[in-house]
XYZ file of C-alpha atoms in Angstrom:
604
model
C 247.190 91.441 73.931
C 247.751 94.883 73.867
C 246.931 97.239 70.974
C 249.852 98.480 69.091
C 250.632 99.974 65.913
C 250.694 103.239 64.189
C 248.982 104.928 61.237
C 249.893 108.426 59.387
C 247.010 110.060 58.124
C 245.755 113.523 57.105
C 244.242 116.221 59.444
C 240.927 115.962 60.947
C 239.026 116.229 64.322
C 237.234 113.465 66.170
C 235.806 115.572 69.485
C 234.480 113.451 72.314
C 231.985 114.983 74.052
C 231.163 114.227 77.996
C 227.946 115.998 79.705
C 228.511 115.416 83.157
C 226.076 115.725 85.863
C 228.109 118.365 88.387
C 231.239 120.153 87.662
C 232.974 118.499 90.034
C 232.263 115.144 87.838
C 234.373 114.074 85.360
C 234.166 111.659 82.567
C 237.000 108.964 82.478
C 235.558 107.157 79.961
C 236.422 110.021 77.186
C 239.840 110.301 78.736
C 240.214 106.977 78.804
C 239.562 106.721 75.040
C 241.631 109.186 74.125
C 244.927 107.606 76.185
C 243.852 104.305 74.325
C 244.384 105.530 70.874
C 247.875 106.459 71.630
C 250.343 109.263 71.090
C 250.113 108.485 67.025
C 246.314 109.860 66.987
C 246.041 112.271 69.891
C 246.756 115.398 67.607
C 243.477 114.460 66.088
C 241.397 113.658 69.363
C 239.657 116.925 71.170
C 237.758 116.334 74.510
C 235.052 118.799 75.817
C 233.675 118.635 78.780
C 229.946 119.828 80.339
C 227.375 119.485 82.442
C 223.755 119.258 82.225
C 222.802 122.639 83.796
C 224.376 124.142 80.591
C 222.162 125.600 77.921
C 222.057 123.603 75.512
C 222.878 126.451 73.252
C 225.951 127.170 74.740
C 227.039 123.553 74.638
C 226.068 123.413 70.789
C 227.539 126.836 69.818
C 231.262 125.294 71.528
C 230.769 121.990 69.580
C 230.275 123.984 66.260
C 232.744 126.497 66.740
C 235.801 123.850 66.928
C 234.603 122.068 63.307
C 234.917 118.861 64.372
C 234.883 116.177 61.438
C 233.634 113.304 63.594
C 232.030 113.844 67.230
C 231.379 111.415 69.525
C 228.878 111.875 72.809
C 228.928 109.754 75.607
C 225.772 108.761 76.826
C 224.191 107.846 80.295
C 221.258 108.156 81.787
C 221.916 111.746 83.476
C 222.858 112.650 80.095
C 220.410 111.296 77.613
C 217.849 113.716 76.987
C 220.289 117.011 76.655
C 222.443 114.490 73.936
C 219.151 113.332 71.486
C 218.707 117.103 71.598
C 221.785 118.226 70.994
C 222.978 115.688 68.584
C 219.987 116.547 66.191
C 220.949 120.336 66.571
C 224.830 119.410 65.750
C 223.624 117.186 62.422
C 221.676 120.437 61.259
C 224.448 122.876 62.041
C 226.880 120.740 60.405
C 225.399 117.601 57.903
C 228.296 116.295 57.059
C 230.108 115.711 60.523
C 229.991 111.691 61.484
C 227.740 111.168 64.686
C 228.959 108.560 66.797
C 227.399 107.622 70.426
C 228.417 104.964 72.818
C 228.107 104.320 76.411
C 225.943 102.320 78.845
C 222.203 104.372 77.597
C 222.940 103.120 74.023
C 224.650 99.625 74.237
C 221.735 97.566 74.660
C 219.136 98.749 71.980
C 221.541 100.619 69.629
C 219.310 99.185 66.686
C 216.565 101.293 68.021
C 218.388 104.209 68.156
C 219.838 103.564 64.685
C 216.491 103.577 63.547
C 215.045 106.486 65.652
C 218.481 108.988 64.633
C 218.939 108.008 60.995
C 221.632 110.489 60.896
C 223.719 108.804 63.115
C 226.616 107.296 61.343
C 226.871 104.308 64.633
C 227.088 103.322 67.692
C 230.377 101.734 69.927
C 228.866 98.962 71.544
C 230.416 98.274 75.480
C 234.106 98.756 76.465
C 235.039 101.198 73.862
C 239.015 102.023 73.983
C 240.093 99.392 71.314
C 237.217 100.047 69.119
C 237.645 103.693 69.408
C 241.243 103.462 68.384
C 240.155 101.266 65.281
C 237.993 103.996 64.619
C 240.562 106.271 64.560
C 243.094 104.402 62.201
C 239.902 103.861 59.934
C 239.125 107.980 59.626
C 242.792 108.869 59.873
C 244.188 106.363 57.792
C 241.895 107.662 54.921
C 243.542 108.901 51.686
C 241.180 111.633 51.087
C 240.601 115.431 52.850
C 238.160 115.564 55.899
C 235.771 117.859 53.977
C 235.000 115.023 51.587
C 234.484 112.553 53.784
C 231.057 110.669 53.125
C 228.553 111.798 55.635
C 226.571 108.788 56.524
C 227.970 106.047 55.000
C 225.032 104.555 54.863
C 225.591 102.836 51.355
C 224.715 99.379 51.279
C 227.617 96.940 49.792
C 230.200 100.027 49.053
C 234.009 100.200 49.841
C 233.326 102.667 52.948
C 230.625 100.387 54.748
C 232.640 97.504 53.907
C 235.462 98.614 55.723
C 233.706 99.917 58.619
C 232.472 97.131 59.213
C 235.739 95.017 59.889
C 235.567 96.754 62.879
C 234.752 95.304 66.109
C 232.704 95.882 68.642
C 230.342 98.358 66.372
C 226.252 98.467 65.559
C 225.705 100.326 62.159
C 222.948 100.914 60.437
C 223.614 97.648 57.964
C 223.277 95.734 61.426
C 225.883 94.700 64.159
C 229.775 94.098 63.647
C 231.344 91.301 65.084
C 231.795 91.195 69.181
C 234.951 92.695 70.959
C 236.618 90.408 73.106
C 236.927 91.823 76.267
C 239.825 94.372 77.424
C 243.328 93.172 79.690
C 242.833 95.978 81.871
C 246.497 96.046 82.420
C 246.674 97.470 78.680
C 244.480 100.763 79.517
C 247.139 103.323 79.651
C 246.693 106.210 83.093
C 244.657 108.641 82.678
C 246.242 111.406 84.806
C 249.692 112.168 83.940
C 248.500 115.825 83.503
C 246.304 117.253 86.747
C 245.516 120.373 84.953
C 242.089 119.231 83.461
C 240.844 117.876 86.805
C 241.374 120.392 89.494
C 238.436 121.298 91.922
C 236.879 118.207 90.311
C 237.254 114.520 91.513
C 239.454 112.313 90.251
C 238.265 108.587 89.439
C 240.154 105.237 89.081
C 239.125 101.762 88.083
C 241.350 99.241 89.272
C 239.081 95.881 87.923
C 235.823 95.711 85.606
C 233.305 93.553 86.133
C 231.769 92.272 89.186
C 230.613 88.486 89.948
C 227.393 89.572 91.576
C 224.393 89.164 89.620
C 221.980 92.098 91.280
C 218.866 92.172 88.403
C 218.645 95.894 88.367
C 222.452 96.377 87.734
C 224.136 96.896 84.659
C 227.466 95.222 86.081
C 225.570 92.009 86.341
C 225.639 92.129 82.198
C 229.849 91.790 82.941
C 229.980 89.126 84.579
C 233.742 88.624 84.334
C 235.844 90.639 86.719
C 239.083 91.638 85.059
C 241.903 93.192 87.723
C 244.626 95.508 86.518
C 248.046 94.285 87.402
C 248.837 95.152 91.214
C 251.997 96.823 90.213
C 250.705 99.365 87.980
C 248.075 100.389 90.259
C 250.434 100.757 92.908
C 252.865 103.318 90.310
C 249.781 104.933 89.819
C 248.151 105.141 93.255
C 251.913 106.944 93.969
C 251.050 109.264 91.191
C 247.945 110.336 93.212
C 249.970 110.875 96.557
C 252.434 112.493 95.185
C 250.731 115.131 93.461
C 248.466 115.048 96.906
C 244.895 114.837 95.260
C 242.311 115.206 97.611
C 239.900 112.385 96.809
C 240.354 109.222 94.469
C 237.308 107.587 94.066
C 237.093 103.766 92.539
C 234.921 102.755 90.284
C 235.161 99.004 90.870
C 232.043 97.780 90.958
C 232.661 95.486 93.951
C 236.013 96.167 95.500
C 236.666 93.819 97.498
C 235.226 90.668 95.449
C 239.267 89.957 95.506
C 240.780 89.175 98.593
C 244.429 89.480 97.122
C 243.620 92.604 95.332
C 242.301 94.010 97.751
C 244.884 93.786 100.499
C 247.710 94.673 98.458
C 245.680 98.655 97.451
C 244.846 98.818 101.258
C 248.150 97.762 102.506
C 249.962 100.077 99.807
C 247.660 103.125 100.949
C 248.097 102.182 104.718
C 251.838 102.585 104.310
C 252.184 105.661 101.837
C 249.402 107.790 103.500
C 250.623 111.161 102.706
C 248.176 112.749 105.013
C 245.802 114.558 103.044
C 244.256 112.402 99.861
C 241.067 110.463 100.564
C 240.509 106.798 98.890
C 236.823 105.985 98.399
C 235.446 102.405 97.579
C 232.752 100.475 97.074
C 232.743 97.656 98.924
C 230.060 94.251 99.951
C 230.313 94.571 103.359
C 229.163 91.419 104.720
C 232.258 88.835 102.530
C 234.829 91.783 104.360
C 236.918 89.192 105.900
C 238.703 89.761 109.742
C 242.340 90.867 108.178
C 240.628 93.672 105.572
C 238.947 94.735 108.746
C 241.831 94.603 111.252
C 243.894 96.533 108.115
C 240.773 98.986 107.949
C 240.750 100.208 111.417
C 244.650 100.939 111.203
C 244.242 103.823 108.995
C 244.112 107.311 109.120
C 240.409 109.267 109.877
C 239.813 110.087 106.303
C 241.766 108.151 104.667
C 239.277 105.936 103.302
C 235.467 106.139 102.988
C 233.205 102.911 102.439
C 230.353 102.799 100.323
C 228.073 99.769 100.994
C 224.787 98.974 98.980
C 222.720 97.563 101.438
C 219.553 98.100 99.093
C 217.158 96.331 101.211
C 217.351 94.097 104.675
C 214.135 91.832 103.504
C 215.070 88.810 102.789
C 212.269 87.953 100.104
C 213.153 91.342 98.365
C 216.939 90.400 98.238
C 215.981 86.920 96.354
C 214.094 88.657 94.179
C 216.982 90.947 93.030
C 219.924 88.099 92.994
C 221.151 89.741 95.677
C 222.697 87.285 98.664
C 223.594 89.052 101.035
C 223.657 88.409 105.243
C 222.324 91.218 106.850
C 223.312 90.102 110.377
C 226.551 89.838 108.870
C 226.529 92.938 107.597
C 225.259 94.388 110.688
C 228.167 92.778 112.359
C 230.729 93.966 109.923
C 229.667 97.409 109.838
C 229.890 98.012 113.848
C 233.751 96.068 113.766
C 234.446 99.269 110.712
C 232.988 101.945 113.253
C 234.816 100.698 116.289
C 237.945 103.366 115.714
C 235.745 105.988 114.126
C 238.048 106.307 110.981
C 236.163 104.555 108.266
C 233.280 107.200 106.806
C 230.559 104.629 106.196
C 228.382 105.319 103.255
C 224.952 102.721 103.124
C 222.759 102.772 100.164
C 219.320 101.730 100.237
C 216.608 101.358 97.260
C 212.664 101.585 97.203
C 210.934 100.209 94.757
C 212.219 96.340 94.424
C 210.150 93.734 94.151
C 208.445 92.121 97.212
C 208.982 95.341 99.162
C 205.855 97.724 100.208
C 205.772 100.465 102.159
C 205.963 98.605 105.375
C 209.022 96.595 104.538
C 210.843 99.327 103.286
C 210.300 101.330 107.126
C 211.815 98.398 108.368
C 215.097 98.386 105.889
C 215.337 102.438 106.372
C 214.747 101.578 110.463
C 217.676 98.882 110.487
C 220.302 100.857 108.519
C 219.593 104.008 109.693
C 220.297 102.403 113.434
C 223.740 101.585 111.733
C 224.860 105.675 112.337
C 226.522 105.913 109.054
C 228.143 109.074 108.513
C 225.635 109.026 104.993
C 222.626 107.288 104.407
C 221.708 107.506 100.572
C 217.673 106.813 100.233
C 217.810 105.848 96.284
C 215.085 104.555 93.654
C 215.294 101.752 91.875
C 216.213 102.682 87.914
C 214.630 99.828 85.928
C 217.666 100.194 83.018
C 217.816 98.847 79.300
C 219.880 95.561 79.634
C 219.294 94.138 82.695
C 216.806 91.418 84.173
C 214.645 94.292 86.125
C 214.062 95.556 82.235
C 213.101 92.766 81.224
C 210.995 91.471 84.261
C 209.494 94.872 84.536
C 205.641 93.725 83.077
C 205.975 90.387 85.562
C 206.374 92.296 88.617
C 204.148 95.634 87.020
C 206.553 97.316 87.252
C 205.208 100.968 86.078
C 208.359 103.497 85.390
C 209.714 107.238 84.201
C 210.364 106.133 80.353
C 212.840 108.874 80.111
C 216.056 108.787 81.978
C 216.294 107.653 84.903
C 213.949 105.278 84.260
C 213.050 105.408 88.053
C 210.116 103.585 89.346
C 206.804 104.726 89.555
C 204.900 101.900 91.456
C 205.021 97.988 92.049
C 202.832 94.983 92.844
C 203.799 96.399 96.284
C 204.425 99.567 96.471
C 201.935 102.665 95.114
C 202.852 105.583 93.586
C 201.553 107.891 96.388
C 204.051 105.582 98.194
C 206.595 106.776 96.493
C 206.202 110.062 96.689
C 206.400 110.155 100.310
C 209.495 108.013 100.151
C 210.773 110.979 97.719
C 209.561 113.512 100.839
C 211.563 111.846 103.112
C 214.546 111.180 100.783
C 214.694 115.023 100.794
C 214.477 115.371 104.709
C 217.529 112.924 105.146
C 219.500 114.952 102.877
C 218.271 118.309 104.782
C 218.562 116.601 108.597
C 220.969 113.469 108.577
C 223.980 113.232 105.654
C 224.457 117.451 105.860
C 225.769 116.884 109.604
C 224.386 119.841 110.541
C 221.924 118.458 112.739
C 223.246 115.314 113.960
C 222.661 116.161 117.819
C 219.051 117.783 117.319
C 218.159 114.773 115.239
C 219.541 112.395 117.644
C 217.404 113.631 120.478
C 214.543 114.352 118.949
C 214.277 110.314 117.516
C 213.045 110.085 120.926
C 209.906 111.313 120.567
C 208.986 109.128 117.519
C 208.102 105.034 117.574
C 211.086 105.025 114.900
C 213.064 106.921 113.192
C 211.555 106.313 109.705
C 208.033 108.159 111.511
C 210.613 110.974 112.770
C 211.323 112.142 109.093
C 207.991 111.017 107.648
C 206.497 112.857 110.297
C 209.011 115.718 109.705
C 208.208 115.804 105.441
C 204.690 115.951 106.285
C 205.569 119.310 108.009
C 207.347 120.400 105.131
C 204.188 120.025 102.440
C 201.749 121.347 104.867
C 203.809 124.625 105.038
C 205.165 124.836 101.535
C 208.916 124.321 101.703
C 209.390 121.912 98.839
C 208.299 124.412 97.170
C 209.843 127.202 98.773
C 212.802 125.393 100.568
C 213.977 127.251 103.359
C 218.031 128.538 103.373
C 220.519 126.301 104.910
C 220.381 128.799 108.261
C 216.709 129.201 108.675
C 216.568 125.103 108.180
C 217.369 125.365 112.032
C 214.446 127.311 112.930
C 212.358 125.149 110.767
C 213.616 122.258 112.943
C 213.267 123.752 115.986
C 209.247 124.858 115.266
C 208.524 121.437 114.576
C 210.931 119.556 117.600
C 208.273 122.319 119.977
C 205.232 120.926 117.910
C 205.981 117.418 118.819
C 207.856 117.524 121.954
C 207.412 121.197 123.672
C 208.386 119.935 126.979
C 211.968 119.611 125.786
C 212.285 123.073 123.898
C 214.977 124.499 125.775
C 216.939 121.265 124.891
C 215.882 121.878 121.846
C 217.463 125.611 121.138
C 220.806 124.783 123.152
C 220.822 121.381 120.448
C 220.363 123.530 117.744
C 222.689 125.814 119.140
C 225.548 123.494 119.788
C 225.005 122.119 116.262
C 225.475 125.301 114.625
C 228.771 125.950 116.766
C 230.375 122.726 115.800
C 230.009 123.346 111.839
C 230.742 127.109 111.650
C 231.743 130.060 113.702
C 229.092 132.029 113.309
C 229.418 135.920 112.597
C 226.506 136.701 114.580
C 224.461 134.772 116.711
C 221.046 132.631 115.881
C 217.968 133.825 117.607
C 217.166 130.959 119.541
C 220.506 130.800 121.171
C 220.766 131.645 125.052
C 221.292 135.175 125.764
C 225.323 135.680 126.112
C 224.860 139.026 128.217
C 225.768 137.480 131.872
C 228.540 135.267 130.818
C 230.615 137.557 129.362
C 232.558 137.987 132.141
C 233.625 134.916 132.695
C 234.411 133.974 128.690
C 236.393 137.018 128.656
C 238.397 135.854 131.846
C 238.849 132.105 130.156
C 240.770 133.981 127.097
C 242.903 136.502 128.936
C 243.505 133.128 130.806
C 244.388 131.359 127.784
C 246.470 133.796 126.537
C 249.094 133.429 129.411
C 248.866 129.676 130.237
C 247.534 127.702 126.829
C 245.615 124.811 128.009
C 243.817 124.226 125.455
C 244.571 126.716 122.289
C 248.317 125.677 122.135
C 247.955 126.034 118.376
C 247.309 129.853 118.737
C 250.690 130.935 118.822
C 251.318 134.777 118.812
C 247.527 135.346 118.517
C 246.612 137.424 122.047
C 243.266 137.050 123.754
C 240.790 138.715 121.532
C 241.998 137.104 118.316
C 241.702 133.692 120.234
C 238.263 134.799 120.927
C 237.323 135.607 117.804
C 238.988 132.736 116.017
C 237.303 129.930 118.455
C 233.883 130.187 120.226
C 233.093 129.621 123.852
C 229.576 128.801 124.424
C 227.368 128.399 127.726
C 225.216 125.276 127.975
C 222.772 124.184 130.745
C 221.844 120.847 129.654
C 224.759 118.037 128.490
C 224.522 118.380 124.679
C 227.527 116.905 123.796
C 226.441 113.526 125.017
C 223.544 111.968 123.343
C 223.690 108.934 125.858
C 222.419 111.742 128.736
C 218.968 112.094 129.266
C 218.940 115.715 129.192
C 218.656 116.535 133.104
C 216.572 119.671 133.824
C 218.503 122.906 133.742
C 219.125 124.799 136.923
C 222.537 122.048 138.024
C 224.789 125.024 136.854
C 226.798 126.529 133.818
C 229.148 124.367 131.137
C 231.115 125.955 128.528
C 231.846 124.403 124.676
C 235.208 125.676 123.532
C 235.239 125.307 120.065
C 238.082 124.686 118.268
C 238.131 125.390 114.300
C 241.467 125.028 113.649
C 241.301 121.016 114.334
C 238.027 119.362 112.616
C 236.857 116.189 112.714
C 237.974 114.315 109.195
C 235.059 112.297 109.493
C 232.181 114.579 109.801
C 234.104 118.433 109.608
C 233.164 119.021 113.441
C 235.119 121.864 115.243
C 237.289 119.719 117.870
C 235.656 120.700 121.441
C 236.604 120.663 124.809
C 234.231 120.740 127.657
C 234.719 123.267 130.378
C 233.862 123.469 134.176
């Protein structure tokens, strides 16, 4: 059932506090907590909102300037450190302000952290927005001013502790409360019917909870029972999203598409109401898509919705280990029926570090998704987390990890730590060289000169440490004269390919304000890209778009670009230059929704 009811109460302040990773993050958790409690309590509910590359002074000098009679922080991994540290600070500043935490870093050892923060007045065990609410009739509902509230209520046996602890879903000092059933989604209020608090940032749904997978190093797997919001809300609210045209709503369903039904009916709804401009992300299990999600897939829009698939690992012994049964054939096959129309940005996740993988296995598993092209291939470390079986399994399968957040591994039964650092080397070089896109061509040809393409960027981070740049990391321009060095190192024959690669890659991002140095000298075709824009000017073949703009605006507002070698196609093997002149027009007015390419035409 859903919560209702309503309490009057004196004034007082219960600030949630969210420490996000990025700006751009937001927490809906706090939000969510706050819509919860209802209209009758939000005049008492603050939110403030951070990030981790805050001082922490600044953070604490903003929590203690608003007096807040209760605070509660919500705590995750990226988060944990800057919160035990700032939570102490808070209790000093201000001893008699309740200090709540709750979230997925304190939920499974909350006794422990009782013990460790004895200042801490409790902890809000799992799904939080009924118990939060609770909370707030409990403080609100209290018959006496906010300054004389009891700080810890800590009290064995008295009236306070007593009737804290009819509340459910709570672990206080005196032990745990009873357990809080589990939430009808349908009874979350929407987050978002104000915008203001989340421009430039991204906007997140959740449209189910739970997931039926039981993946050992997942926190999910502790929920194993997958709750779906009704199908007519979400659509209200999805209509919310397009009509206010937000850029990007990303899900945060564990597994999306674990309900066929469900599933259809967001696609279907999003198919038909595409507005043109906001971008649904998901994460889906791409080998149970079935053929009608796939045929209703390749319908829509480019950039209408991006995939995010955890592949994690493509060895079968490895995927046992985890829980995690999953057909990579399958998967394989699925993923090349989603890139057939090139409008599905394909996201695949992979993790070193699980059990029954080494260093070899784990070349293989980067060698068979990276052959998948997706538009971003996310090299990740397994996080052995309080709660789940990895945790607890962690001593069978030495296990050695960070003890801090992210509790990310340090070295297996099969895998060293030396290992790992490379595989942290190379994690950096995909980032760099493959999910930027500024390199895609470059990259593509040089794989050739490599057994694989997992020895390509091993092969390429080695470069990096012998000259320094993780420590000095080159800028995002000079990366393509770091790249070009080492392509001559291990393929010189091919340099010219090489700079008009590097060239043409540069082009199709950005139009460049002045040239890069290893681009061919533009001297003796000036001429004739002059004569193509005083062409263009009268007869519009191509820059149609360009209305009332006359020759040299065009020029400067595209880019024409001489090429001696086929660039463009990476199925050409690159004849040797000398068989003529083709020119790149380069459109930035039209991009690519996929990848953010400059639309090109090829000219004779």
């Amino acid at each position: 059932m859903c919560y209702k009811g309503h309490k009057e109460g004196l004034a007082m302040k219960f600030l949630l506090v969210a420490i996000n990773a990025k700006y751009i993050h937001s927490n809906p958790a706090v939000y969510s907590l706050r819509a919860y409690a209802g209209e009758e309590y939000a005049p008492y509910i603050e939110l403030a909102e951070y990030t981790i590359n805050q001082q922490m002074d600044e953070i604490l000098a903003d929590i203690y300037k608003r007096k807040p009679t209760v605070v509660g922080f919500s705590c995750y991994i990226w988060n944990w450190r800057m919160v035990q540290e700032l939570m102490a600070e808070v209790h000093a500043l201000l001893p008699e302000t309740h200090l709540w935490l709750g979230g997925p870093e304190v939920s499974y050892d909350a006794p422990g952290v009782l013990a460790e923060y004895p200042f801490l007045t409790g902890v809000m065990i799992g799904e939080g927005e009924a118990t939060f609410r609770d909370l707030m009739e409990y403080y609100v509902g209290r018959e006496v001013q906010a300054s004389e509230i009891t700080p810890l209520l800590q009290s064995v046996g008295s009236d306070e502790t007593d009737r804290m602890s009819q509340i459910a879903g709570l672990c206080l000092p005196a032990g745990y409360t009873r357990v809080r059933p589990l939430m009808d989604m349908s009874c979350i209020p929407f987050l978002y019917d104000n915008l203001r608090d989340f421009e430039h940032r991204i906007v997140y749904y959740e449209s189910s909870r739970g997931c039926p997978f039981r993946c050992s190093y997942c926190l999910s797997s502790v929920d194993k029972t997958v709750r779906l919001r009704d199908i007519n809300i979400v659509k209200k609210e999805l209509q919310f999203f397009l009509d206010k045209q937000v850029v990007q709503v990303k899900f945060i369903d564990r597994t999306f598409n674990c309900n066929h039904h469900h599933t259809m009916e967001i696609w279907k709804y999003i198919l038909e109401n595409d507005n043109g401009v906001t971008n649904f992300h998901f994460e889906v299990s791409a080998d149970i898509l079935r053929e009608d999600e796939i045929e209703l897939l390749q319908q829509m829009r480019p950039g209408l919705v991006q995939l995010e698939v955890g592949v994690q690992s493509v060895n079968d012994c490895a995927l046992q280990a985890i829980h995690r049964h999953m057909d990579v054939d399958k998967l394989t096959e699925k993923v090349v029926q989603l890139q057939k129309n090139h409008n599905i940005h394909l996201h695949l996740d992979l993790i070193a570090g699980l059990p029954e993988e080494g260093m070899d296995s784990f070349r293989d598993s980067f060698n068979r998704v990276y052959g998948m092209h997706p538009e971003q291939l996310q090299l990740g470390f397994l996080k052995v987390l309080k709660g789940t079986e990895m945790w607890e399994r962690a001593e069978e399968f030495d296990i050695r990890y960070h003890r801090n957040p992210p509790y990310e591994v340090l070295s297996t039964k099969w895998i060293s730590y030396d290992d790992i650092c490379r595989l942290k080397e190379v994690e950096q070089m995909v980032e760099l060289y493959y999910n930027s896109g500024q390199f895609s061509h470059t990259v593509s040809f040089l794989e050739r000169a490599f057994e694989t393409p997992f020895d390509m960027y091993t092969s390429l981070a080695a470069y990096y440490r012998e000259r320094g740049y993780f420590a000095n990391s080159p800028a995002r321009v000079y990366r393509y004269q770091v790249l070009l060095q080492f392509a001559v190192e291990k393929d010189g024959a091919n340099e010219a390919v090489y700079r008009e690669l590097l060239t043409y890659d540069m082009y199709l991002r950005e139009n460049l304000k002045s040239r890069p140095p290893f681009a061919l000298d533009i001297i003796p075709y000036r001429e004739d890209m002059v004569a193509f824009y005083k062409k263009e000017e009268e007869e519009r073949n191509y820059l149609a778009g360009y209305v009332g703009y006359d020759w040299k605006q065009m020029s400067k507002m595209t880019h024409l670009e001489p090429f001696h070698y086929p660039v463009w196609d990476m199925t050409s093997e690159m004849p040797l230059r000398g068989k003529g002149t083709s020119y790149v027009l380069f459109d930035y007015q039209e991009r690519n929704p996929l990848t953010g390419n400059a639309k090109i035409y090829i000219l004779p």
